[in-house]
Amino acid sequence: MREITYAQAIKEALAEEMRCDENVVVLGEDVGILGGNFRATAGLYQEFGEKRVLDTPISESGIIGCAVGLAMAGFRPVAELMFGDFVCTAMDQIVNQAAKIRYMSGGKLSVPLVIRTNIGAGRSSAAQHSQSLHAWFCHTPGLKVIMPSSPYEVKGLLKSAIRDEDPVMIFEHKGMYNKKGEVPEEEYTISIGNADIKREGKDVTIIATSSMVKESMIVADRLKEEDIKVEVIDLRTLVPMDKTTIINSVKKTGRLVIVDEGVKQAGITAEIAVMVTEEVFDFLDGPIERVANENTPIPFSPPLEEFVRPTQEKIYQAVKKILK
Amino acid sequence: MREITYAQAIKEALAEEMRCDENVVVLGEDVGILGGNFRATAGLYQEFGEKRVLDTPISESGIIGCAVGLAMAGFRPVAELMFGDFVCTAMDQIVNQAAKIRYMSGGKLSVPLVIRTNIGAGRSSAAQHSQSLHAWFCHTPGLKVIMPSSPYEVKGLLKSAIRDEDPVMIFEHKGMYNKKGEVPEEEYTISIGNADIKREGKDVTIIATSSMVKESMIVADRLKEEDIKVEVIDLRTLVPMDKTTIINSVKKTGRLVIVDEGVKQAGITAEIAVMVTEEVFDFLDGPIERVANENTPIPFSPPLEEFVRPTQEKIYQAVKKILK
Amino acid sequence: MKLSKEKLVEMLRKMLEIRCFEEAIYYVYAQGWMPGLAHLYIGQEAIAVGVCENLKKDDYITSTHRGHGHLIAKGGDLNKMMAEVMGKVTGYCKGKGGSMHIAAPELGIMGANGIVGGSIPIATGLGLSSKLEKDSRVTICFFGEGASNQGAFHEGLNMGSLWKLPIVYVCENNLYAISVSQQRSQNIEDVATRAKAYGIPGEIVDGNDVLAVYEVAQKAINHAREGKGSTLIECKTYRWGGHHVGDPGTAYRPPKEVKLWKDKCPIKGFKFSLIKRKILTQTEIDNIENEIKQRVDKAIEFARKSSYPAPEEALDDIFAK
Amino acid sequence: MKLSKEKLVEMLRKMLEIRCFEEAIYYVYAQGWMPGLAHLYIGQEAIAVGVCENLKKDDYITSTHRGHGHLIAKGGDLNKMMAEVMGKVTGYCKGKGGSMHIAAPELGIMGANGIVGGSIPIATGLGLSSKLEKDSRVTICFFGEGASNQGAFHEGLNMGSLWKLPIVYVCENNLYAISVSQQRSQNIEDVATRAKAYGIPGEIVDGNDVLAVYEVAQKAINHAREGKGSTLIECKTYRWGGHHVGDPGTAYRPPKEVKLWKDKCPIKGFKFSLIKRKILTQTEIDNIENEIKQRVDKAIEFARKSSYPAPEEALDDIFAK
Ligand SMILES: Cc1ncc(C[n+]2csc(CCOP(=O)(O)OP(=O)(O)O)c2C)c(N)n1
Ligand SMILES: Cc1ncc(C[n+]2csc(CCOP(=O)(O)OP(=O)(O)O)c2C)c(N)n1
Ligand SMILES: [Mg+2]
Ligand SMILES: [Mg+2]
């Protein structure tokens, strides 16, 4: 199959949806002429023009608020927040407005809005350009939350997100924009709410999000050599969460490692772990292991950054620990 | 002992600290002439004047940013965000600035800042004035997070927060501002990071936060009549968390119910539950029960609001379930 | 400006409707029939009416915590409003929103808002939708002078002006934001000055003179509809009561000031001029007032008789089905 | 304006130091010695220097993502800066901050900032501290024209102006925010116009003329120090390179425009005038340049020889001990 980058996959998803639905518009900082800071909107401005691909001022609340208004009026805006850290300057519009408008209006207003942003450290971008803040939005009823792990996933999920009637936050990964993967030429979508078993195994389950799926696969390879069969689940969407796939896997393996790049404390690994404990306590052979970012801001210097991030080695150790 | 309200206890803490440290200043919307929307700063403007009690424009980012600047310059600002929901309009200053400045500067800058805000539904204030968003800040390294459960706790903890060298978020409870409780006349502080066992018991542990402590105590009374001995732990501070007290209690009872007013999904109850599971898995006699807000925005109409909130009945049922 | 008799009477009627509705809310609150609080519009009626009388049904408005007046002026149904304020299932939002969150998209009412300034960027999006669709709608964005200190105000107006969107930003300067007077919250006398920061016209108008508001709004609305972009209108006015029904509003405002502004009552003045111009007689006005009072009483009755939503409905409307 | 020879030479020296440091960063980046990215100040040197030459050591500055120039102008040590940019433990922040987060409170440098507009409300707080302490310090708040569209700009300036704080807001209008030109981000020609929204003086100055910047800044700083409040200064300038070291900056800017501005080089012009005024000879300038180059080379060497922090140090500095 042909291979394209994660950024290209995003661009294809956007272009396809824009072609078949003229209500789809893209807006954000530098998404137009520049084609996006991470080149995920490259070419859209040229194809669809400045009316449908809007470069905005540096005004994140303005961007999301504007997208909310567009969405209420029948458009399907896809707003980009260049770095995931900038959700902070748009938080009111995301949380108090977009997420709650359907509810507060008793179902009268819809906000079919997609917010594209990202997570991920590892690029020496320091504390204000490296956060993985997706957990906050899982704690915000009214939002769907997606974390695509590859070019294939990001294309299929983004297309579904655009067609969704509700606000969807899609957390891409900064370290993956340039990474290639197989993506079919023909159209497809991936429905929101389904996890994907990336590899079957019977000894231990790893649930991973975003770029941690790939890291976990590499660890699974390594463990295979030690005759440990790891089942790797790509969670794909956090809200709604595919409990069935998770539970079935844990019932089979009895052991669970959860890997996510967010800060560990009060992060999404906690929610997944508890959900599993609540649902299949008796199937668990031991405590669940969580591999996540240390409870620190992201430091700039490479050795420090490496120290705090979830790594293959940490995933490996977690599996070994749980099997003891 | 004399009884004063939660709001009065806050005001006393502020006044005492302002008297003994002239670097303590208070700022926020309507904290001056009006004495605070919830009257928690009543009288301070009159005693300390407009230089130390600043009514601000409606600019939450401005308020927190200003407090950050003051703190870096050697002051000890106490900033009020009138409703907990308004953290959203100040999120960048809280998360990207206040929480990270010490770290990013390699320890060169300090931000001894207190942010007073609140949680709590139950007042028919609807979705934008009822959220309990404390979990987000537990997921933000660099912040301490406090949730006082009574006038006694709020006074002692706020005084410690003001003396702390780091940014502290203190989540008061809107439903408690008018509620009275015993508070000693003589000065005292409560150190950050210590949970408090409000009642000892051997059958089941309830860990509760904020106003849920009182609700849990009432449930414990009711269960006592059924000869069920409940240990009630008032968590008091979420970050840092008093793991020892929690673990010792669970070791004793083997059963845990966690009660918190935040939304359940990805909330603080998940983090506590996982921490316990990780630390004392083998002592647990069954899955942990979480009582928290349903995964919905807060509705306006009283029967709806009652339906989504954690209530005494829900706490009671959780204990009964866990004992089955 | 020459307006038909019908128009003038309609304006008075709407203003009276707002006044009467808001007085009823005080009553309903005092009776304990209403959960929570509400922010009343009494004293500012000329603004909502003066502006909205220029609008077509499908024009958009965004509103604030102090929204009842805007909604009524834009055609809101008193029964559904009252029921919403009481948290009943027959309300505009099935009881989920309450006073601060009433929405009626079928009337172009795209939501009141509990976050100060929160609706300003949303209005930008509504305006942008009209520009993209070429539907010649206009969006009216109401907010207070306090909101003009919010970052969202700045971002919303910057984008609205940049893209020449058909939006009229209506700042109701009632001199206070809760307890904080305008001069204690900004270093300028007129919020309209801020229009300069966005390169758009800034107008100042007596917000208690419904005809003056009508005229200024008409100009701005035409400007917008003709594709010439946004305008910021500042209406000088006063909030008669406290910040909300539970606030007497006396702790931070001199009684003299309150009295002065009550003397400038937007309704009294307008009634007087209509009588003087022989558009209406006192008796006719009395009849109108009685008729409105009856409708408001009926709204209270309707709302009181309506049932609360079933508790489980709390779980609906989070996502589309 | 009459300035001593020493002052003029010092200004040239500082500008050269910035230029040379930034060129070194390009080199260091190309060599792969530096992790991450950096936003260079080349072309804007006259602003940082023209402003900071008015300051006392304990005056405050807040900076931005494009902060090296401000730091050097305020007295930053080249070794510690270079080490920080390379993530070394000898850097200003022990390698934890990197290019965008350098802080040196001992020099009044209260932090660069990776969030556009993020430091503006912080500057308000610094200014407030001076007012409360009556320490007669001034705070300089640097930011770009792109930042002037952020809500934080509005809230920061509103509060700063309201409380008459000793702050000078210095907007470096380099015509672009990443790829978006000023006219595609705001409906006004001059950011200085926005001063009207806050009732403070707004000044426009040629940001490539260090003496002009010095003069305007001096006036504003004196104004602030005398307790008369804030000023917004807009310095018209240009960013020679791309947005950061990895961006050629050619995709969205016409080459002609870039050339035009390079011709207006703030350093070339200043050198020329100093020679003409017989303050310095070409040889003296060459000597200064050589001396600076050596210092920058030494900074690179210092940084390269320094070690990285120990990994576990990542767990320190979250809270005070
Ligand atoms: C972001 C935010 N901050 C603060 C509040 C609390 N609050 C509600 S109304 C209000 C005053 C608003 O003043 P103004 O905009 O002048 O409107 P007015 O009430 O005078 O109509 C405040 C501070 C809020 N709802 N939202
Ligand atoms: C809140 C926020 N939004 C967006 C960005 C990404 N970003 C970094 S610099 C920049 C452009 C800033 O433009 P300007 O303020 O004019 O400064 P300049 O880069 O021209 O010096 C942008 C959009 C950011 N860092 N922070
Ligand atoms: Mg007002
Ligand atoms: Mg710029």
Short mmCIF file of N, CA and C in Angstrom, two decimals, chain C residues 237-299:
data_model
loop_
_atom_site.label_atom_id
_atom_site.label_comp_id
_atom_site.label_asym_id
_atom_site.label_seq_id
_atom_site.Cartn_x
_atom_site.Cartn_y
_atom_site.Cartn_z
N THR C 237 -26.51 53.78 29.88
CA THR C 237 -27.76 53.43 30.57
C THR C 237 -27.47 53.10 32.03
N TYR C 238 -28.41 52.48 32.66
CA TYR C 238 -28.27 52.18 34.09
C TYR C 238 -29.13 50.98 34.46
N ARG C 239 -28.59 50.22 35.35
CA ARG C 239 -29.29 49.04 35.87
C ARG C 239 -30.02 49.49 37.12
N TRP C 240 -31.34 49.44 37.09
CA TRP C 240 -32.08 49.97 38.24
C TRP C 240 -31.84 49.19 39.51
N GLY C 241 -31.89 47.90 39.38
CA GLY C 241 -31.80 47.07 40.58
C GLY C 241 -30.38 46.67 40.90
N GLY C 242 -30.27 45.67 41.74
CA GLY C 242 -28.95 45.12 42.04
C GLY C 242 -28.46 44.30 40.86
N HIS C 243 -27.32 43.66 41.06
CA HIS C 243 -26.76 42.86 39.98
C HIS C 243 -27.68 41.71 39.60
N HIS C 244 -28.31 41.12 40.60
CA HIS C 244 -29.29 40.06 40.33
C HIS C 244 -30.41 40.18 41.35
N VAL C 245 -31.40 39.32 41.21
CA VAL C 245 -32.58 39.45 42.07
C VAL C 245 -32.27 39.40 43.56
N GLY C 246 -31.15 38.78 43.91
CA GLY C 246 -30.84 38.66 45.33
C GLY C 246 -29.99 39.80 45.87
N ASP C 247 -29.62 40.73 45.01
CA ASP C 247 -28.72 41.83 45.40
C ASP C 247 -29.52 43.13 45.44
N PRO C 248 -29.61 43.77 46.61
CA PRO C 248 -30.34 45.05 46.64
C PRO C 248 -29.64 46.13 45.80
N GLY C 249 -28.33 45.97 45.61
CA GLY C 249 -27.61 46.93 44.78
C GLY C 249 -27.37 48.26 45.44
N THR C 250 -27.46 48.28 46.75
CA THR C 250 -27.35 49.56 47.46
C THR C 250 -25.98 49.76 48.12
N ALA C 251 -25.21 48.66 48.22
CA ALA C 251 -23.97 48.74 48.98
C ALA C 251 -22.88 49.51 48.26
N TYR C 252 -23.00 49.65 46.97
CA TYR C 252 -21.90 50.24 46.21
C TYR C 252 -22.34 51.35 45.25
N ARG C 253 -23.61 51.74 45.36
CA ARG C 253 -24.08 52.82 44.49
C ARG C 253 -24.80 53.87 45.33
N PRO C 254 -24.47 55.14 45.12
CA PRO C 254 -25.14 56.19 45.88
C PRO C 254 -26.63 56.25 45.51
N PRO C 255 -27.50 56.37 46.51
CA PRO C 255 -28.95 56.44 46.26
C PRO C 255 -29.30 57.57 45.28
N LYS C 256 -28.53 58.66 45.37
CA LYS C 256 -28.80 59.80 44.48
C LYS C 256 -28.63 59.41 43.03
N GLU C 257 -27.58 58.64 42.79
CA GLU C 257 -27.30 58.20 41.42
C GLU C 257 -28.44 57.31 40.91
N VAL C 258 -28.89 56.42 41.77
CA VAL C 258 -29.97 55.52 41.37
C VAL C 258 -31.22 56.35 41.04
N LYS C 259 -31.49 57.29 41.89
CA LYS C 259 -32.68 58.11 41.68
C LYS C 259 -32.59 58.88 40.37
N LEU C 260 -31.44 59.49 40.17
CA LEU C 260 -31.22 60.25 38.95
C LEU C 260 -31.57 59.44 37.71
N TRP C 261 -31.10 58.21 37.72
CA TRP C 261 -31.32 57.37 36.54
C TRP C 261 -32.76 56.87 36.46
N LYS C 262 -33.36 56.65 37.62
CA LYS C 262 -34.77 56.25 37.57
C LYS C 262 -35.62 57.37 36.99
N ASP C 263 -35.19 58.58 37.27
CA ASP C 263 -35.90 59.72 36.69
C ASP C 263 -35.80 59.71 35.17
N LYS C 264 -34.71 59.17 34.69
CA LYS C 264 -34.53 59.09 33.22
C LYS C 264 -35.15 57.82 32.66
N CYS C 265 -36.13 57.29 33.31
CA CYS C 265 -36.75 56.03 32.89
C CYS C 265 -37.03 55.99 31.39
N PRO C 266 -36.53 55.02 30.70
CA PRO C 266 -36.70 54.96 29.25
C PRO C 266 -38.16 54.79 28.84
N ILE C 267 -38.96 54.19 29.71
CA ILE C 267 -40.36 53.95 29.35
C ILE C 267 -41.20 55.19 29.62
N LYS C 268 -40.99 55.76 30.78
CA LYS C 268 -41.75 56.96 31.14
C LYS C 268 -41.58 58.03 30.07
N GLY C 269 -40.34 58.27 29.71
CA GLY C 269 -40.05 59.31 28.72
C GLY C 269 -40.71 59.02 27.38
N PHE C 270 -40.65 57.77 26.99
CA PHE C 270 -41.20 57.40 25.68
C PHE C 270 -42.73 57.50 25.68
N LYS C 271 -43.33 57.06 26.78
CA LYS C 271 -44.79 57.19 26.92
C LYS C 271 -45.20 58.66 26.77
N PHE C 272 -44.51 59.46 27.50
CA PHE C 272 -44.80 60.88 27.53
C PHE C 272 -44.75 61.45 26.11
N SER C 273 -43.70 61.09 25.37
CA SER C 273 -43.57 61.67 24.04
C SER C 273 -44.64 61.12 23.10
N LEU C 274 -45.03 59.88 23.29
CA LEU C 274 -46.07 59.32 22.42
C LEU C 274 -47.42 60.00 22.67
N ILE C 275 -47.64 60.30 23.95
CA ILE C 275 -48.89 61.00 24.27
C ILE C 275 -48.85 62.41 23.70
N LYS C 276 -47.71 63.03 23.90
CA LYS C 276 -47.55 64.41 23.42
C LYS C 276 -47.72 64.49 21.90
N ARG C 277 -47.17 63.46 21.24
CA ARG C 277 -47.27 63.45 19.77
C ARG C 277 -48.61 62.86 19.31
N LYS C 278 -49.46 62.61 20.28
CA LYS C 278 -50.80 62.10 19.99
C LYS C 278 -50.80 60.76 19.24
N ILE C 279 -49.80 60.00 19.49
CA ILE C 279 -49.76 58.66 18.90
C ILE C 279 -50.64 57.74 19.74
N LEU C 280 -50.59 57.94 21.02
CA LEU C 280 -51.39 57.13 21.93
C LEU C 280 -51.96 58.03 23.03
N THR C 281 -53.08 57.60 23.57
CA THR C 281 -53.61 58.30 24.75
C THR C 281 -53.22 57.50 26.00
N GLN C 282 -53.36 58.16 27.13
CA GLN C 282 -53.04 57.48 28.39
C GLN C 282 -53.89 56.22 28.54
N THR C 283 -55.14 56.30 28.16
CA THR C 283 -56.03 55.14 28.28
C THR C 283 -55.53 53.99 27.41
N GLU C 284 -55.16 54.33 26.20
CA GLU C 284 -54.64 53.28 25.32
C GLU C 284 -53.41 52.60 25.93
N ILE C 285 -52.57 53.45 26.47
CA ILE C 285 -51.37 52.89 27.11
C ILE C 285 -51.76 51.99 28.28
N ASP C 286 -52.70 52.46 29.07
CA ASP C 286 -53.16 51.64 30.21
C ASP C 286 -53.68 50.30 29.71
N ASN C 287 -54.41 50.35 28.63
CA ASN C 287 -54.94 49.10 28.08
C ASN C 287 -53.82 48.15 27.67
N ILE C 288 -52.84 48.73 26.99
CA ILE C 288 -51.70 47.90 26.58
C ILE C 288 -51.04 47.29 27.80
N GLU C 289 -50.84 48.12 28.79
CA GLU C 289 -50.17 47.61 30.00
C GLU C 289 -50.96 46.50 30.65
N ASN C 290 -52.27 46.68 30.70
CA ASN C 290 -53.11 45.64 31.30
C ASN C 290 -53.02 44.35 30.52
N GLU C 291 -53.08 44.50 29.23
CA GLU C 291 -53.03 43.31 28.39
C GLU C 291 -51.71 42.56 28.60
N ILE C 292 -50.62 43.32 28.69
CA ILE C 292 -49.30 42.71 28.91
C ILE C 292 -49.25 42.05 30.28
N LYS C 293 -49.77 42.74 31.27
CA LYS C 293 -49.78 42.17 32.63
C LYS C 293 -50.49 40.83 32.63
N GLN C 294 -51.59 40.80 31.91
CA GLN C 294 -52.33 39.53 31.85
C GLN C 294 -51.51 38.44 31.18
N ARG C 295 -50.81 38.81 30.12
CA ARG C 295 -49.99 37.80 29.44
C ARG C 295 -48.86 37.31 30.33
N VAL C 296 -48.30 38.22 31.06
CA VAL C 296 -47.21 37.81 31.97
C VAL C 296 -47.78 36.94 33.09
N ASP C 297 -48.94 37.31 33.61
CA ASP C 297 -49.57 36.47 34.63
C ASP C 297 -49.83 35.08 34.08
N LYS C 298 -50.29 35.04 32.85
CA LYS C 298 -50.54 33.74 32.23
C LYS C 298 -49.24 32.95 32.09
N ALA C 299 -48.18 33.67 31.78
CA ALA C 299 -46.88 32.98 31.65
C ALA C 299 -46.49 32.35 32.98
#
